[in-house]
Amino acid sequence: MAALFLCFRHRKRLESDSFASCRIVKEANGWFFFFFFSFKFICTLPNEAVRGKSKTGVHDEFAIGTLVNYLHWLCYVVGIYCGPLRLLAWEVAKRLNKAKVPCDLITGQEREEVDGAKHKAMTVEMADVNSDYSCAVVDEIQMLGCKTRGFSFTRALLGISADELHLCGDPAAVPLIEEILKVTGDDVKVEYYERLSPLVPLKKPLGSFCNIQTGDCIVTFSRREIYRMKKKIESGGKHLCSVVYGSLPPETRTRQATMFNDASNEFDVLVASDAIGMGLNLNISRIIFSTMTKFDGVEMRDLTVPEVKQIAGRAGRYGSKFPVGEVTCLHADDLPLLLSSLESPSPILETAGLFPTFDLMFMYSRLHPKSGIYQILEHFLENAKLSPNYFIADCGEVLKVAAIIDEMPLSLQDKYLFCISPVDMNDEISSQGLTQFAENYAKKGIVRLKEIFTPGTLMVPKTQAKLEELESIHKVLDLYVWLSFRLEDSFPDRELAASQKAICGLLIEEFLERLGWQKPTARRLRSRNASSSSLSKDVKRIL
């Protein structure tokens, strides 16, 4: 089941451009910040535009198609789509432009402007809260409860100025959003939609990889396990496997999904992580959980009800070639948790995320003029007072960056920018890349990519370790592009970084297709080599 919200209010332009402000209150025991909001108005999609939503609120091909049709009908107005992933923003922009409705694409790492465009498709972090729109869509609105990214959805919910704001998501978000919108004075209408195609939980586990069938998707939660299972399945000589996981470049994930979806392609099984939960349209017949536990960065834990539903719901999507989806586990011991999760409602969301803007940090820094950004942010987090409907996002990654750059001769605004950049501080190469970018920027005011990275040195990885290294290099190049859009004069090599990113993606794909642990028959080997030869030509062309 999916939920949609319908709210109306008179347009009211606010003096403040930011979605959240704060006030400083002097109390006996010190200074405290209180968040309050500048509210605008909300509404929702018409019925026909959301029939593709599943019980878990996952966008699929039909949902995107009906959304495109709706925005096409509104071609005389100005519209904006905000999605949780670059892949979804890409898909919406592509479909609108194909339908002759010009649409710009805006993500943290991309700006593709189309002549005459009145619409924009973007990632939710890039949501424009400074312009007026006739129609706005925020997809997967339940993510406002996410501990790390929820603040971006809260910002979009409360900050976008539009005649209509359409919210699509899991019913678990309904009470919280209704409560939040009481403060805005909006009239709220909620509509619920059932999944159109059936999802059947199987009573028996897969048991053996000999029982793998075309259209199956094996789900596991580490790169090592993904490649181990890929090897095990392909060693049977009956199937070839595409792979999808989070640290693969988005372009590579898309190509792997395309190979799996193509009935004429021999990659007929998918081995994936929970990265398949959003953003990819996949022709999956059966989801098979290899395990019902995952490491969440802190501890091993059972999958939550929303996680199980999000992943299981990818089987038998409406409009795919499989009219009925099935879901089971590899091992019998995991079936009880799977079945109970599918039968349980998702826990009701209780709070929405917030994150301090630079303006808040600047105001707070005036109270602590001798403190660095790490101390300022840490003290702010300890003393901020929020209403019961909100929480401050997990700032662990931000504090890690702040600790590294705090002593560098940078302005507070520059430090804040580096702190919120999309860097994986648990990845050593990615962390080193950010440090080098910040040091060079602090010393010279300009960061040339060739001082840090040598073009022409990338090669097809031959081991998992080399593959992981290439994925990390892609993250560093992605970070450079992100910074180049915000410090354009200081990071001038955007085109070079983008071209090297593309090469990384192609080399990773060539590893996946040609140098993985595949043991196909001679006939399949010829087909695979032909595909790899094509990739090699693409790499040579870019180089």
PDB file of N, CA and C in Angstrom, residues 355-411:
ATOM      1  N   PHE A 355      18.832  19.113   9.779  1.00  0.00           N
ATOM      2  CA  PHE A 355      20.283  19.287   9.809  1.00  0.00           C
ATOM      3  C   PHE A 355      20.566  20.785   9.798  1.00  0.00           C
ATOM      4  N   PRO A 356      21.511  21.242  10.608  1.00  0.00           N
ATOM      5  CA  PRO A 356      21.772  22.688  10.680  1.00  0.00           C
ATOM      6  C   PRO A 356      22.335  23.233   9.367  1.00  0.00           C
ATOM      7  N   THR A 357      21.746  24.293   8.879  1.00  0.00           N
ATOM      8  CA  THR A 357      22.234  24.960   7.681  1.00  0.00           C
ATOM      9  C   THR A 357      23.479  25.781   8.013  1.00  0.00           C
ATOM     10  N   PHE A 358      24.141  26.262   6.964  1.00  0.00           N
ATOM     11  CA  PHE A 358      25.318  27.097   7.224  1.00  0.00           C
ATOM     12  C   PHE A 358      24.929  28.354   7.979  1.00  0.00           C
ATOM     13  N   ASP A 359      23.777  28.952   7.655  1.00  0.00           N
ATOM     14  CA  ASP A 359      23.350  30.165   8.356  1.00  0.00           C
ATOM     15  C   ASP A 359      23.246  29.925   9.862  1.00  0.00           C
ATOM     16  N   LEU A 360      22.727  28.751  10.228  1.00  0.00           N
ATOM     17  CA  LEU A 360      22.637  28.430  11.651  1.00  0.00           C
ATOM     18  C   LEU A 360      24.032  28.281  12.261  1.00  0.00           C
ATOM     19  N   MET A 361      24.911  27.602  11.535  1.00  0.00           N
ATOM     20  CA  MET A 361      26.266  27.419  12.034  1.00  0.00           C
ATOM     21  C   MET A 361      26.989  28.758  12.184  1.00  0.00           C
ATOM     22  N   PHE A 362      26.767  29.645  11.235  1.00  0.00           N
ATOM     23  CA  PHE A 362      27.413  30.960  11.293  1.00  0.00           C
ATOM     24  C   PHE A 362      26.903  31.748  12.502  1.00  0.00           C
ATOM     25  N   MET A 363      25.595  31.743  12.693  1.00  0.00           N
ATOM     26  CA  MET A 363      25.028  32.452  13.846  1.00  0.00           C
ATOM     27  C   MET A 363      25.563  31.875  15.154  1.00  0.00           C
ATOM     28  N   TYR A 364      25.636  30.564  15.215  1.00  0.00           N
ATOM     29  CA  TYR A 364      26.097  29.921  16.439  1.00  0.00           C
ATOM     30  C   TYR A 364      27.585  30.188  16.662  1.00  0.00           C
ATOM     31  N   SER A 365      28.357  30.270  15.568  1.00  0.00           N
ATOM     32  CA  SER A 365      29.798  30.506  15.697  1.00  0.00           C
ATOM     33  C   SER A 365      30.094  31.860  16.316  1.00  0.00           C
ATOM     34  N   ARG A 366      29.177  32.798  16.168  1.00  0.00           N
ATOM     35  CA  ARG A 366      29.385  34.125  16.745  1.00  0.00           C
ATOM     36  C   ARG A 366      29.363  34.072  18.271  1.00  0.00           C
ATOM     37  N   LEU A 367      28.724  33.020  18.808  1.00  0.00           N
ATOM     38  CA  LEU A 367      28.728  32.833  20.256  1.00  0.00           C
ATOM     39  C   LEU A 367      30.005  32.149  20.731  1.00  0.00           C
ATOM     40  N   HIS A 368      30.723  31.516  19.789  1.00  0.00           N
ATOM     41  CA  HIS A 368      31.941  30.783  20.121  1.00  0.00           C
ATOM     42  C   HIS A 368      33.025  31.160  19.105  1.00  0.00           C
ATOM     43  N   PRO A 369      33.457  32.414  19.104  1.00  0.00           N
ATOM     44  CA  PRO A 369      34.359  32.903  18.044  1.00  0.00           C
ATOM     45  C   PRO A 369      35.724  32.221  18.015  1.00  0.00           C
ATOM     46  N   LYS A 370      36.149  31.586  19.100  1.00  0.00           N
ATOM     47  CA  LYS A 370      37.459  30.942  19.128  1.00  0.00           C
ATOM     48  C   LYS A 370      37.391  29.449  18.856  1.00  0.00           C
ATOM     49  N   SER A 371      36.218  28.943  18.605  1.00  0.00           N
ATOM     50  CA  SER A 371      36.046  27.505  18.388  1.00  0.00           C
ATOM     51  C   SER A 371      36.128  27.160  16.908  1.00  0.00           C
ATOM     52  N   GLY A 372      36.634  25.966  16.614  1.00  0.00           N
ATOM     53  CA  GLY A 372      36.644  25.457  15.248  1.00  0.00           C
ATOM     54  C   GLY A 372      35.297  24.849  14.900  1.00  0.00           C
ATOM     55  N   ILE A 373      35.153  24.458  13.645  1.00  0.00           N
ATOM     56  CA  ILE A 373      33.860  23.951  13.204  1.00  0.00           C
ATOM     57  C   ILE A 373      33.484  22.655  13.918  1.00  0.00           C
ATOM     58  N   TYR A 374      34.466  21.840  14.287  1.00  0.00           N
ATOM     59  CA  TYR A 374      34.149  20.606  15.000  1.00  0.00           C
ATOM     60  C   TYR A 374      33.500  20.927  16.344  1.00  0.00           C
ATOM     61  N   GLN A 375      34.099  21.840  17.097  1.00  0.00           N
ATOM     62  CA  GLN A 375      33.547  22.196  18.398  1.00  0.00           C
ATOM     63  C   GLN A 375      32.203  22.888  18.259  1.00  0.00           C
ATOM     64  N   ILE A 376      32.090  23.750  17.243  1.00  0.00           N
ATOM     65  CA  ILE A 376      30.831  24.471  17.026  1.00  0.00           C
ATOM     66  C   ILE A 376      29.703  23.489  16.733  1.00  0.00           C
ATOM     67  N   LEU A 377      29.977  22.558  15.815  1.00  0.00           N
ATOM     68  CA  LEU A 377      28.949  21.600  15.445  1.00  0.00           C
ATOM     69  C   LEU A 377      28.619  20.671  16.607  1.00  0.00           C
ATOM     70  N   GLU A 378      29.643  20.220  17.316  1.00  0.00           N
ATOM     71  CA  GLU A 378      29.426  19.322  18.447  1.00  0.00           C
ATOM     72  C   GLU A 378      28.600  20.005  19.536  1.00  0.00           C
ATOM     73  N   HIS A 379      28.952  21.245  19.843  1.00  0.00           N
ATOM     74  CA  HIS A 379      28.221  21.991  20.879  1.00  0.00           C
ATOM     75  C   HIS A 379      26.792  22.277  20.440  1.00  0.00           C
ATOM     76  N   PHE A 380      26.629  22.589  19.156  1.00  0.00           N
ATOM     77  CA  PHE A 380      25.282  22.836  18.626  1.00  0.00           C
ATOM     78  C   PHE A 380      24.411  21.596  18.782  1.00  0.00           C
ATOM     79  N   LEU A 381      24.950  20.439  18.415  1.00  0.00           N
ATOM     80  CA  LEU A 381      24.181  19.202  18.492  1.00  0.00           C
ATOM     81  C   LEU A 381      23.791  18.869  19.924  1.00  0.00           C
ATOM     82  N   GLU A 382      24.658  19.200  20.856  1.00  0.00           N
ATOM     83  CA  GLU A 382      24.372  18.910  22.260  1.00  0.00           C
ATOM     84  C   GLU A 382      23.301  19.822  22.833  1.00  0.00           C
ATOM     85  N   ASN A 383      23.157  21.030  22.284  1.00  0.00           N
ATOM     86  CA  ASN A 383      22.299  22.029  22.915  1.00  0.00           C
ATOM     87  C   ASN A 383      21.054  22.411  22.117  1.00  0.00           C
ATOM     88  N   ALA A 384      20.945  21.949  20.885  1.00  0.00           N
ATOM     89  CA  ALA A 384      19.768  22.298  20.087  1.00  0.00           C
ATOM     90  C   ALA A 384      18.519  21.688  20.698  1.00  0.00           C
ATOM     91  N   LYS A 385      17.454  22.457  20.749  1.00  0.00           N
ATOM     92  CA  LYS A 385      16.180  21.994  21.292  1.00  0.00           C
ATOM     93  C   LYS A 385      15.175  21.903  20.148  1.00  0.00           C
ATOM     94  N   LEU A 386      14.584  20.750  19.965  1.00  0.00           N
ATOM     95  CA  LEU A 386      13.652  20.524  18.866  1.00  0.00           C
ATOM     96  C   LEU A 386      12.276  20.152  19.400  1.00  0.00           C
ATOM     97  N   SER A 387      11.268  20.363  18.593  1.00  0.00           N
ATOM     98  CA  SER A 387       9.929  19.900  18.953  1.00  0.00           C
ATOM     99  C   SER A 387       9.904  18.380  18.853  1.00  0.00           C
ATOM    100  N   PRO A 388       8.898  17.728  19.431  1.00  0.00           N
ATOM    101  CA  PRO A 388       8.849  16.256  19.449  1.00  0.00           C
ATOM    102  C   PRO A 388       8.782  15.613  18.071  1.00  0.00           C
ATOM    103  N   ASN A 389       8.433  16.366  17.039  1.00  0.00           N
ATOM    104  CA  ASN A 389       8.273  15.779  15.709  1.00  0.00           C
ATOM    105  C   ASN A 389       9.578  15.687  14.916  1.00  0.00           C
ATOM    106  N   TYR A 390      10.689  16.131  15.493  1.00  0.00           N
ATOM    107  CA  TYR A 390      11.917  16.212  14.715  1.00  0.00           C
ATOM    108  C   TYR A 390      13.118  15.646  15.475  1.00  0.00           C
ATOM    109  N   PHE A 391      14.122  15.242  14.710  1.00  0.00           N
ATOM    110  CA  PHE A 391      15.404  14.844  15.268  1.00  0.00           C
ATOM    111  C   PHE A 391      16.502  15.434  14.394  1.00  0.00           C
ATOM    112  N   ILE A 392      17.688  15.600  14.951  1.00  0.00           N
ATOM    113  CA  ILE A 392      18.827  16.053  14.156  1.00  0.00           C
ATOM    114  C   ILE A 392      19.501  14.835  13.549  1.00  0.00           C
ATOM    115  N   ALA A 393      19.802  14.928  12.269  1.00  0.00           N
ATOM    116  CA  ALA A 393      20.368  13.799  11.533  1.00  0.00           C
ATOM    117  C   ALA A 393      21.683  13.336  12.154  1.00  0.00           C
ATOM    118  N   ASP A 394      22.000  12.075  11.880  1.00  0.00           N
ATOM    119  CA  ASP A 394      23.270  11.511  12.323  1.00  0.00           C
ATOM    120  C   ASP A 394      24.422  12.293  11.681  1.00  0.00           C
ATOM    121  N   CYS A 395      25.223  12.913  12.496  1.00  0.00           N
ATOM    122  CA  CYS A 395      26.310  13.772  12.003  1.00  0.00           C
ATOM    123  C   CYS A 395      27.678  13.118  12.139  1.00  0.00           C
ATOM    124  N   GLY A 396      27.711  11.800  12.276  1.00  0.00           N
ATOM    125  CA  GLY A 396      28.979  11.109  12.466  1.00  0.00           C
ATOM    126  C   GLY A 396      29.970  11.359  11.346  1.00  0.00           C
ATOM    127  N   GLU A 397      29.510  11.231  10.097  1.00  0.00           N
ATOM    128  CA  GLU A 397      30.398  11.441   8.954  1.00  0.00           C
ATOM    129  C   GLU A 397      30.848  12.898   8.873  1.00  0.00           C
ATOM    130  N   VAL A 398      29.930  13.815   9.159  1.00  0.00           N
ATOM    131  CA  VAL A 398      30.254  15.240   9.117  1.00  0.00           C
ATOM    132  C   VAL A 398      31.325  15.578  10.156  1.00  0.00           C
ATOM    133  N   LEU A 399      31.195  15.003  11.342  1.00  0.00           N
ATOM    134  CA  LEU A 399      32.178  15.271  12.390  1.00  0.00           C
ATOM    135  C   LEU A 399      33.542  14.690  12.036  1.00  0.00           C
ATOM    136  N   LYS A 400      33.570  13.560  11.333  1.00  0.00           N
ATOM    137  CA  LYS A 400      34.848  12.988  10.897  1.00  0.00           C
ATOM    138  C   LYS A 400      35.572  13.943   9.945  1.00  0.00           C
ATOM    139  N   VAL A 401      34.810  14.542   9.028  1.00  0.00           N
ATOM    140  CA  VAL A 401      35.415  15.505   8.102  1.00  0.00           C
ATOM    141  C   VAL A 401      35.860  16.750   8.863  1.00  0.00           C
ATOM    142  N   ALA A 402      34.990  17.210   9.764  1.00  0.00           N
ATOM    143  CA  ALA A 402      35.313  18.418  10.534  1.00  0.00           C
ATOM    144  C   ALA A 402      36.612  18.249  11.318  1.00  0.00           C
ATOM    145  N   ALA A 403      36.832  17.057  11.858  1.00  0.00           N
ATOM    146  CA  ALA A 403      38.052  16.814  12.633  1.00  0.00           C
ATOM    147  C   ALA A 403      39.295  16.906  11.758  1.00  0.00           C
ATOM    148  N   ILE A 404      39.169  16.530  10.483  1.00  0.00           N
ATOM    149  CA  ILE A 404      40.315  16.552   9.570  1.00  0.00           C
ATOM    150  C   ILE A 404      40.645  17.962   9.094  1.00  0.00           C
ATOM    151  N   ILE A 405      39.621  18.743   8.789  1.00  0.00           N
ATOM    152  CA  ILE A 405      39.862  20.046   8.151  1.00  0.00           C
ATOM    153  C   ILE A 405      39.859  21.209   9.136  1.00  0.00           C
ATOM    154  N   ASP A 406      39.627  20.927  10.412  1.00  0.00           N
ATOM    155  CA  ASP A 406      39.439  22.007  11.381  1.00  0.00           C
ATOM    156  C   ASP A 406      40.635  22.936  11.484  1.00  0.00           C
ATOM    157  N   GLU A 407      41.835  22.391  11.349  1.00  0.00           N
ATOM    158  CA  GLU A 407      43.035  23.219  11.519  1.00  0.00           C
ATOM    159  C   GLU A 407      43.509  23.849  10.209  1.00  0.00           C
ATOM    160  N   MET A 408      42.834  23.561   9.118  1.00  0.00           N
ATOM    161  CA  MET A 408      43.237  24.139   7.831  1.00  0.00           C
ATOM    162  C   MET A 408      42.806  25.599   7.751  1.00  0.00           C
ATOM    163  N   PRO A 409      43.594  26.431   7.079  1.00  0.00           N
ATOM    164  CA  PRO A 409      43.249  27.858   6.962  1.00  0.00           C
ATOM    165  C   PRO A 409      42.122  28.092   5.958  1.00  0.00           C
ATOM    166  N   LEU A 410      40.917  27.699   6.342  1.00  0.00           N
ATOM    167  CA  LEU A 410      39.739  27.852   5.494  1.00  0.00           C
ATOM    168  C   LEU A 410      38.677  28.657   6.230  1.00  0.00           C
ATOM    169  N   SER A 411      37.823  29.320   5.474  1.00  0.00           N
ATOM    170  CA  SER A 411      36.714  30.038   6.088  1.00  0.00           C
ATOM    171  C   SER A 411      35.712  29.029   6.642  1.00  0.00           C
TER     172      SER A 411
END
